[in-house]
Tab-separated table of C-alpha atoms and ligand atoms in Angstrom:
chain	number	residue	atom	x	y	z
A	315	UNK	CA	59.079	-67.757	14.312
A	316	UNK	CA	60.509	-67.931	18.028
A	317	UNK	CA	61.812	-64.436	17.839
A	318	UNK	CA	59.757	-61.294	18.652
A	319	UNK	CA	57.827	-59.224	15.851
A	320	UNK	CA	57.226	-55.596	15.808
A	321	UNK	CA	54.448	-54.594	13.663
A	322	UNK	CA	53.782	-50.823	12.500
A	323	UNK	CA	50.222	-50.055	11.773
A	324	UNK	CA	47.967	-47.143	10.989
A	325	UNK	CA	44.092	-47.796	10.835
A	326	UNK	CA	41.916	-50.288	8.740
A	327	UNK	CA	44.460	-51.959	6.723
A	328	UNK	CA	47.185	-52.265	9.315
A	329	UNK	CA	44.630	-53.219	11.928
A	330	UNK	CA	43.693	-56.167	9.682
A	331	UNK	CA	47.109	-57.697	9.723
A	332	UNK	CA	47.740	-56.675	13.156
A	333	UNK	CA	44.632	-58.902	14.073
A	334	UNK	CA	45.993	-61.725	11.874
A	335	UNK	CA	49.295	-61.476	13.603
A	336	UNK	CA	47.758	-61.452	17.032
A	337	UNK	CA	45.959	-64.580	16.152
A	338	UNK	CA	48.936	-66.531	15.094
A	339	UNK	CA	51.662	-65.331	17.654
A	340	UNK	CA	52.035	-66.308	21.221
A	341	UNK	CA	50.992	-63.380	23.585
A	342	UNK	CA	54.413	-61.724	24.298
A	343	UNK	CA	55.865	-62.371	20.824
A	344	UNK	CA	54.186	-59.442	19.288
A	345	UNK	CA	54.249	-55.521	19.563
A	346	UNK	CA	52.103	-53.528	17.598
A	347	UNK	CA	53.036	-49.843	17.478
A	348	UNK	CA	50.512	-47.413	16.113
A	349	UNK	CA	50.469	-44.144	14.331
A	350	UNK	CA	49.370	-41.135	16.149
A	351	UNK	CA	49.885	-38.455	13.460
A	352	UNK	CA	46.234	-38.556	12.828
A	353	UNK	CA	45.466	-37.813	16.697
A	354	UNK	CA	43.581	-34.509	17.284
A	355	UNK	CA	41.447	-32.651	19.890
A	356	UNK	CA	37.703	-32.373	18.989
A	357	UNK	CA	34.952	-31.246	21.179
A	358	UNK	CA	37.323	-31.197	24.072
A	359	UNK	CA	38.244	-34.893	23.621
A	360	UNK	CA	41.427	-36.581	22.635
A	361	UNK	CA	40.752	-38.584	19.545
A	362	UNK	CA	43.228	-41.341	18.464
A	363	UNK	CA	41.698	-42.879	15.212
A	364	UNK	CA	44.309	-45.352	14.302
A	365	UNK	CA	44.778	-46.649	17.887
A	366	UNK	CA	40.977	-47.183	18.351
A	367	UNK	CA	40.777	-48.760	14.973
A	368	UNK	CA	43.408	-51.306	16.012
A	369	UNK	CA	41.671	-51.992	19.497
A	370	UNK	CA	38.376	-52.422	17.956
A	371	UNK	CA	39.525	-54.768	15.139
A	372	UNK	CA	41.744	-56.872	17.478
A	373	UNK	CA	38.846	-57.161	20.058
A	374	UNK	CA	36.369	-58.061	17.378
A	375	UNK	CA	34.440	-54.993	18.090
A	376	UNK	CA	35.006	-53.217	14.821
A	377	UNK	CA	32.163	-52.415	12.387
A	378	UNK	CA	33.461	-54.246	9.311
A	379	UNK	CA	31.017	-52.752	6.678
A	380	UNK	CA	31.585	-49.057	7.746
A	381	UNK	CA	35.552	-49.691	8.178
A	382	UNK	CA	35.813	-47.599	11.225
A	383	UNK	CA	34.221	-47.346	14.791
A	384	UNK	CA	32.364	-49.871	16.478
A	385	UNK	CA	29.647	-52.531	15.389
A	386	UNK	CA	26.357	-52.182	16.966
A	387	UNK	CA	26.765	-48.326	17.304
A	388	UNK	CA	24.044	-45.889	17.982
A	389	UNK	CA	24.004	-42.123	17.151
A	390	UNK	CA	22.007	-40.379	19.668
A	391	UNK	CA	24.985	-38.008	20.784
A	392	UNK	CA	25.722	-36.894	17.185
A	393	UNK	CA	21.887	-36.338	16.482
A	394	UNK	CA	21.662	-34.284	19.673
A	395	UNK	CA	24.877	-32.333	18.871
A	396	UNK	CA	23.572	-31.535	15.311
A	397	UNK	CA	20.118	-30.400	16.761
A	398	UNK	CA	21.928	-28.027	19.126
A	399	UNK	CA	24.252	-26.698	16.496
A	400	UNK	CA	27.496	-28.339	17.326
A	401	UNK	CA	30.203	-29.135	14.979
A	402	UNK	CA	29.125	-32.391	13.246
A	403	UNK	CA	31.673	-33.228	10.637
A	404	UNK	CA	33.328	-35.879	12.691
A	405	UNK	CA	31.288	-38.842	13.657
A	406	UNK	CA	31.499	-40.172	17.101
A	407	UNK	CA	29.193	-43.014	18.121
A	408	UNK	CA	27.526	-43.354	21.345
A	409	UNK	CA	29.585	-46.360	22.461
A	410	UNK	CA	32.865	-45.177	20.932
A	411	UNK	CA	32.472	-41.950	22.970
A	412	UNK	CA	33.129	-43.812	26.120
A	413	UNK	CA	36.642	-44.481	24.999
A	414	UNK	CA	37.457	-40.690	23.988
A	415	UNK	CA	36.159	-39.518	27.503
A	416	UNK	CA	38.139	-41.793	29.381
A	417	UNK	CA	41.448	-41.331	27.515
A	418	UNK	CA	40.769	-37.446	27.733
A	419	UNK	CA	40.267	-37.669	31.470
A	420	UNK	CA	43.489	-39.856	31.827
A	421	UNK	CA	45.673	-37.413	29.686
A	422	UNK	CA	44.176	-34.311	31.508
A	423	UNK	CA	45.229	-35.723	34.851
A	424	UNK	CA	48.713	-35.978	33.524
A	425	UNK	CA	48.758	-39.582	32.405
A	426	UNK	CA	50.482	-40.782	29.221
A	427	UNK	CA	48.681	-42.014	26.187
A	428	UNK	CA	51.057	-45.167	26.416
A	429	UNK	CA	49.806	-45.970	29.975
A	430	UNK	CA	46.410	-45.415	28.860
A	431	UNK	CA	46.768	-47.693	25.853
A	432	UNK	CA	48.369	-50.580	27.875
A	433	UNK	CA	45.513	-50.413	30.370
A	434	UNK	CA	42.959	-50.549	27.527
A	435	UNK	CA	44.688	-53.425	26.152
A	436	UNK	CA	44.368	-55.351	29.639
A	437	UNK	CA	40.967	-54.326	30.032
A	438	UNK	CA	39.799	-55.489	26.639
A	439	UNK	CA	41.687	-58.819	27.045
A	440	UNK	CA	44.057	-58.178	24.248
A	441	UNK	CA	47.264	-60.231	25.033
A	442	UNK	CA	49.845	-58.637	22.706
A	443	UNK	CA	51.431	-55.343	23.210
A	444	UNK	CA	49.855	-52.425	21.663
A	445	UNK	CA	51.388	-48.892	21.838
A	446	UNK	CA	51.331	-45.567	20.533
A	447	UNK	CA	54.373	-44.556	18.370
A	448	UNK	CA	55.097	-41.734	20.848
A	449	UNK	CA	53.657	-39.854	23.971
A	450	UNK	CA	54.819	-36.700	22.240
A	451	UNK	CA	52.497	-34.868	20.048
A	452	UNK	CA	52.994	-35.370	16.277
A	453	UNK	CA	50.764	-33.824	13.828
A	454	UNK	CA	50.564	-34.746	10.026
A	455	UNK	CA	50.069	-31.599	8.139
A	456	UNK	CA	48.940	-31.690	4.376
A	457	UNK	CA	50.168	-29.019	2.004
A	458	UNK	CA	47.592	-28.742	-0.668
A	459	UNK	CA	46.409	-26.309	-3.484
A	460	UNK	CA	44.006	-25.077	-0.871
A	461	UNK	CA	46.980	-24.284	1.673
A	462	UNK	CA	48.134	-26.302	4.755
A	463	UNK	CA	45.526	-28.376	6.270
A	464	UNK	CA	45.369	-30.283	9.595
A	465	UNK	CA	45.157	-34.035	8.788
A	466	UNK	CA	41.472	-34.405	9.838
A	467	UNK	CA	40.420	-31.315	7.850
A	468	UNK	CA	42.209	-32.982	4.763
A	469	UNK	CA	40.802	-36.545	5.548
A	470	UNK	CA	37.266	-36.258	6.905
A	471	UNK	CA	36.040	-32.503	6.137
A	472	UNK	CA	37.493	-32.239	2.693
A	473	UNK	CA	37.420	-36.097	1.796
A	474	UNK	CA	40.978	-36.194	0.628
A	475	UNK	CA	40.065	-33.890	-2.530
A	476	UNK	CA	42.762	-31.060	-2.594
A	477	UNK	CA	45.709	-32.202	-4.473
A	478	UNK	CA	48.780	-32.983	-2.069
A	479	UNK	CA	51.857	-30.875	-2.814
A	480	UNK	CA	53.800	-32.024	0.504
A	481	UNK	CA	53.255	-33.807	3.814
A	482	UNK	CA	55.035	-32.874	7.070
A	483	UNK	CA	54.783	-34.331	10.505
A	484	UNK	CA	54.883	-31.410	12.924
A	485	UNK	CA	56.683	-32.075	16.067
A	486	UNK	CA	58.178	-35.461	14.914
A	487	UNK	CA	61.711	-34.020	14.945
A	488	UNK	CA	61.413	-33.512	18.692
A	489	UNK	CA	59.453	-36.482	19.594
A	490	UNK	CA	60.738	-39.520	21.516
A	491	UNK	CA	59.393	-43.030	20.615
A	492	UNK	CA	57.180	-44.537	23.299
A	493	UNK	CA	59.001	-46.892	25.893
A	494	UNK	CA	57.481	-49.982	24.279
A	495	UNK	CA	58.567	-48.860	20.826
A	496	UNK	CA	62.194	-48.226	22.158
A	497	UNK	CA	62.223	-51.569	23.912
A	498	UNK	CA	60.951	-53.400	20.898
A	499	UNK	CA	63.867	-51.989	18.821
A	500	UNK	CA	66.514	-52.627	21.109
A	501	UNK	CA	65.211	-56.275	21.927
A	502	UNK	CA	68.068	-58.486	21.085
A	503	UNK	CA	65.366	-61.247	20.374
A	504	UNK	CA	63.623	-58.961	17.669
A	505	UNK	CA	63.428	-61.120	14.636
A	506	UNK	CA	61.821	-58.803	12.189
A	507	UNK	CA	59.694	-55.385	11.672
A	508	UNK	CA	56.632	-55.582	9.858
A	509	UNK	CA	55.131	-52.724	7.979
A	510	UNK	CA	51.565	-53.521	7.899
A	511	UNK	CA	49.450	-52.654	4.819
A	512	UNK	CA	48.785	-48.977	5.811
A	513	UNK	CA	48.990	-45.837	3.967
A	514	UNK	CA	52.785	-45.175	3.582
A	515	UNK	CA	52.523	-41.302	3.830
A	516	UNK	CA	49.730	-40.947	6.430
A	517	UNK	CA	50.295	-44.140	8.511
A	518	UNK	CA	53.771	-45.276	8.457
A	519	UNK	CA	55.852	-42.248	7.626
A	520	UNK	CA	54.765	-40.434	10.922
A	521	UNK	CA	56.440	-43.521	12.784
A	522	UNK	CA	59.552	-43.357	10.517
A	523	UNK	CA	59.948	-39.687	11.076
A	524	UNK	CA	60.778	-39.978	14.772
A	525	UNK	CA	64.596	-39.462	14.627
A	526	UNK	CA	65.211	-42.641	16.872
A	527	UNK	CA	63.303	-44.858	14.587
A	528	UNK	CA	64.728	-43.370	11.562
A	529	UNK	CA	68.258	-43.898	12.821
A	530	UNK	CA	67.349	-47.639	13.545
A	531	UNK	CA	65.954	-48.214	9.965
A	532	UNK	CA	69.005	-46.399	8.362
A	533	UNK	CA	71.699	-47.858	10.644
A	534	UNK	CA	74.505	-49.399	8.367
A	535	UNK	CA	74.823	-52.155	10.927
A	536	UNK	CA	71.159	-53.001	11.026
A	537	UNK	CA	70.611	-56.851	11.171
A	538	UNK	CA	66.847	-57.170	11.740
A	539	UNK	CA	65.021	-57.388	8.314
A	540	UNK	CA	62.081	-55.116	7.440
A	541	UNK	CA	59.181	-56.717	5.788
A	542	UNK	CA	56.304	-54.871	4.092
A	543	UNK	CA	53.220	-55.765	3.111
A	544	UNK	CA	51.906	-53.532	0.196
A	545	UNK	CA	48.829	-51.512	0.718
A	546	UNK	CA	48.596	-51.069	-3.085
A	547	UNK	CA	46.798	-53.941	-4.782
A	548	UNK	CA	46.689	-54.038	-8.466
A	549	UNK	CA	47.932	-50.460	-8.648
A	550	UNK	CA	45.041	-49.189	-6.677
A	551	UNK	CA	44.347	-48.612	-2.868
A	552	UNK	CA	41.565	-50.734	-1.417
A	553	UNK	CA	40.183	-47.889	0.458
A	554	UNK	CA	41.460	-44.176	1.105
A	555	UNK	CA	43.873	-41.780	-0.765
A	556	UNK	CA	47.130	-43.894	-0.835
A	557	UNK	CA	47.282	-44.371	-4.656
A	558	UNK	CA	46.132	-40.697	-5.303
A	559	UNK	CA	48.618	-39.314	-2.948
A	560	UNK	CA	51.392	-41.330	-4.453
A	561	UNK	CA	50.652	-39.976	-7.882
A	562	UNK	CA	50.330	-36.409	-6.644
A	563	UNK	CA	53.780	-36.771	-4.769
A	564	UNK	CA	55.292	-38.180	-8.051
A	565	UNK	CA	55.469	-41.837	-7.508
A	566	UNK	CA	53.940	-44.537	-9.555
A	567	UNK	CA	50.949	-45.944	-8.158
A	568	UNK	CA	52.386	-49.413	-7.932
A	569	UNK	CA	54.266	-51.630	-5.703
A	570	UNK	CA	57.541	-50.207	-7.412
A	571	UNK	CA	56.382	-46.713	-6.614
A	572	UNK	CA	56.378	-47.929	-2.924
A	573	UNK	CA	59.691	-49.343	-3.268
A	574	UNK	CA	60.933	-46.024	-4.693
A	575	UNK	CA	59.632	-44.453	-1.517
A	576	UNK	CA	60.864	-46.732	1.080
A	577	UNK	CA	64.132	-47.589	-0.753
A	578	UNK	CA	66.615	-49.498	1.510
A	579	UNK	CA	64.391	-49.429	4.573
A	580	UNK	CA	62.415	-52.132	3.329
A	581	UNK	CA	64.118	-55.650	2.571
A	582	UNK	CA	61.266	-57.769	1.748
A	583	UNK	CA	57.972	-57.116	0.029
A	584	UNK	CA	54.776	-59.108	0.199
A	585	UNK	CA	52.798	-58.197	-2.750
A	586	UNK	CA	49.522	-59.239	-4.071
A	587	UNK	CA	48.964	-61.793	-6.683
A	588	UNK	CA	47.589	-59.178	-8.739
A	589	UNK	CA	51.060	-57.398	-8.938
A	590	UNK	CA	52.979	-60.560	-9.552
A	591	UNK	CA	54.376	-58.680	-12.827
A	592	UNK	CA	56.429	-56.410	-10.573
A	593	UNK	CA	58.261	-59.180	-8.666
A	594	UNK	CA	61.253	-59.517	-11.044
A	595	UNK	CA	61.850	-55.709	-10.940
A	596	UNK	CA	61.795	-55.798	-7.083
A	597	UNK	CA	64.293	-58.658	-7.039
A	598	UNK	CA	66.439	-56.688	-9.491
A	599	UNK	CA	66.578	-54.015	-6.822
A	600	UNK	CA	67.930	-56.539	-4.382
A	601	UNK	CA	64.664	-57.020	-2.558
A	602	UNK	CA	63.216	-60.311	-1.490
A	603	UNK	CA	59.706	-60.822	-2.713
A	604	UNK	CA	56.866	-62.925	-1.725
A	605	UNK	CA	53.635	-62.999	-3.834
A	606	UNK	CA	50.428	-63.794	-2.022
A	607	UNK	CA	46.662	-63.116	-1.545
A	608	UNK	CA	46.895	-60.054	0.491
A	609	UNK	CA	43.212	-58.904	0.486
A	610	UNK	CA	42.044	-59.637	3.938
A	611	UNK	CA	38.145	-60.177	3.859
A	612	UNK	CA	37.884	-62.722	6.595
A	613	UNK	CA	39.683	-63.631	9.877
A	614	UNK	CA	41.055	-66.620	8.105
A	615	UNK	CA	42.484	-64.280	5.271
A	616	UNK	CA	44.054	-62.269	8.098
A	617	UNK	CA	45.581	-65.224	9.807
A	618	UNK	CA	46.795	-66.911	6.496
A	619	UNK	CA	48.575	-63.489	5.569
A	620	UNK	CA	49.915	-63.298	8.897
A	621	UNK	CA	51.462	-66.774	8.798
A	622	UNK	CA	52.793	-66.019	5.252
A	623	UNK	CA	54.656	-62.776	6.574
A	624	UNK	CA	56.070	-64.614	9.512
A	625	UNK	CA	57.457	-67.327	7.326
A	626	UNK	CA	58.771	-64.926	4.839
A	627	UNK	CA	60.468	-62.664	7.451
A	628	UNK	CA	62.301	-65.676	8.726
A	629	UNK	CA	63.963	-65.904	5.348
A	630	UNK	CA	64.669	-62.146	4.399
A	631	UNK	CA	68.044	-60.828	4.522
A	632	UNK	CA	69.228	-57.284	5.413
A	633	UNK	CA	70.932	-56.113	2.182
A	634	UNK	CA	72.609	-52.806	2.198
B	298	LIG	P1	43.515	-45.692	7.831
B	298	LIG	O1	44.321	-45.045	8.837
B	298	LIG	O2	42.087	-46.241	8.244
B	298	LIG	O3	43.370	-44.806	6.702
B	298	LIG	O4	44.181	-46.980	7.224
B	298	LIG	P2	45.467	-47.474	6.894
B	298	LIG	O5	46.574	-46.382	6.664
B	298	LIG	O6	45.962	-48.575	7.861
B	298	LIG	O7	45.290	-48.114	5.425
B	298	LIG	C1	44.948	-47.697	4.217
B	298	LIG	C2	45.686	-48.603	3.204
B	298	LIG	O8	45.401	-49.956	3.613
B	298	LIG	C3	44.995	-48.585	1.742
B	298	LIG	O9	46.200	-48.256	0.963
B	298	LIG	C4	44.513	-49.912	1.535
B	298	LIG	O10	44.671	-50.281	0.316
B	298	LIG	C5	45.079	-50.691	2.538
B	298	LIG	N1	44.342	-51.823	2.923
B	298	LIG	C6	43.190	-51.922	3.619
B	298	LIG	N2	42.867	-53.276	3.722
B	298	LIG	C7	43.753	-53.998	3.061
B	298	LIG	C8	43.775	-55.366	2.964
B	298	LIG	O11	43.031	-56.380	3.137
B	298	LIG	N3	44.817	-55.954	2.308
B	298	LIG	C9	46.007	-55.003	1.706
B	298	LIG	N4	47.046	-55.566	1.105
B	298	LIG	N5	45.911	-53.702	1.917
B	298	LIG	C10	44.712	-53.112	2.422
B	299	LIG	CA1	44.556	-43.129	9.885
């Protein structure tokens, strides 16, 4: 594809495809816009889990086995914090800590998250654009049987156990997209928007909750196709609570449930070979469908899926 691509991503699943896209795209062809609904303040630090996962994954520094944070990490800070009676439910590795400290200093001095993110990309030698969805604070809030929970409380402290009744994105209604997200959506050479295989409710929905982004997706005259790679494989999530949340919110835990949720906002679905039986039903709903191997274990898998997505996106038509 000669045209530009905008990829929307959360953490691990999204970062894997973003990495594949970055390896097959020419540098200024790709913008990766990342969820900030999980961001929070902890121990006086500004933590952006999904942005950090994207950076560590694209730069090859991510810990592949653990699934978050940096490889070759050490934990002296956490051990010391614990011995002094500090809050230790959120793990911060020694190497990882440097990033949180630098970002916190930058934000406290009045800089924006988008500026910091752009500088970090240069510093880490990443040549595509990586940007937060917004510089304004948007906080994913989980309404559960145990009351309303802040995202990290639900996700890390309570390990996603409380049944979810509803989710909202506090602040999204007033938040502006980041400059790079606005520019990507307005770019006349934009060829497709790719929804990476990230949790729809926790990673993609906060981005779509920005009014300017929602308006772009829902515009009757939209001509740029939206292609989604399913984060549900064989009716299950590879990691995390996506399938559990789907069921708790009343959707089927399948690619059809995902399509019910996204509706007309997605024009083309890339689904796993394990979900091939749903292709016909998706086509009946007017969707373009590509069946592929979508589980990204190796760098080769990531690049292969990225090429599949790009080829597919060139053929998908927007249907209203
Ligand atoms: P988080 O922010 O780290 O929780 O991660 P995301 O929201 O980006 O991703 C969670 C979703 O990614 C889960 O539904 C997983 O099933 C999905 N996922 C993770 N790795 C892969 C993969 O290799 N292929 C596909 N298709 N989905 C994946
Ligand atoms: Ca996340």
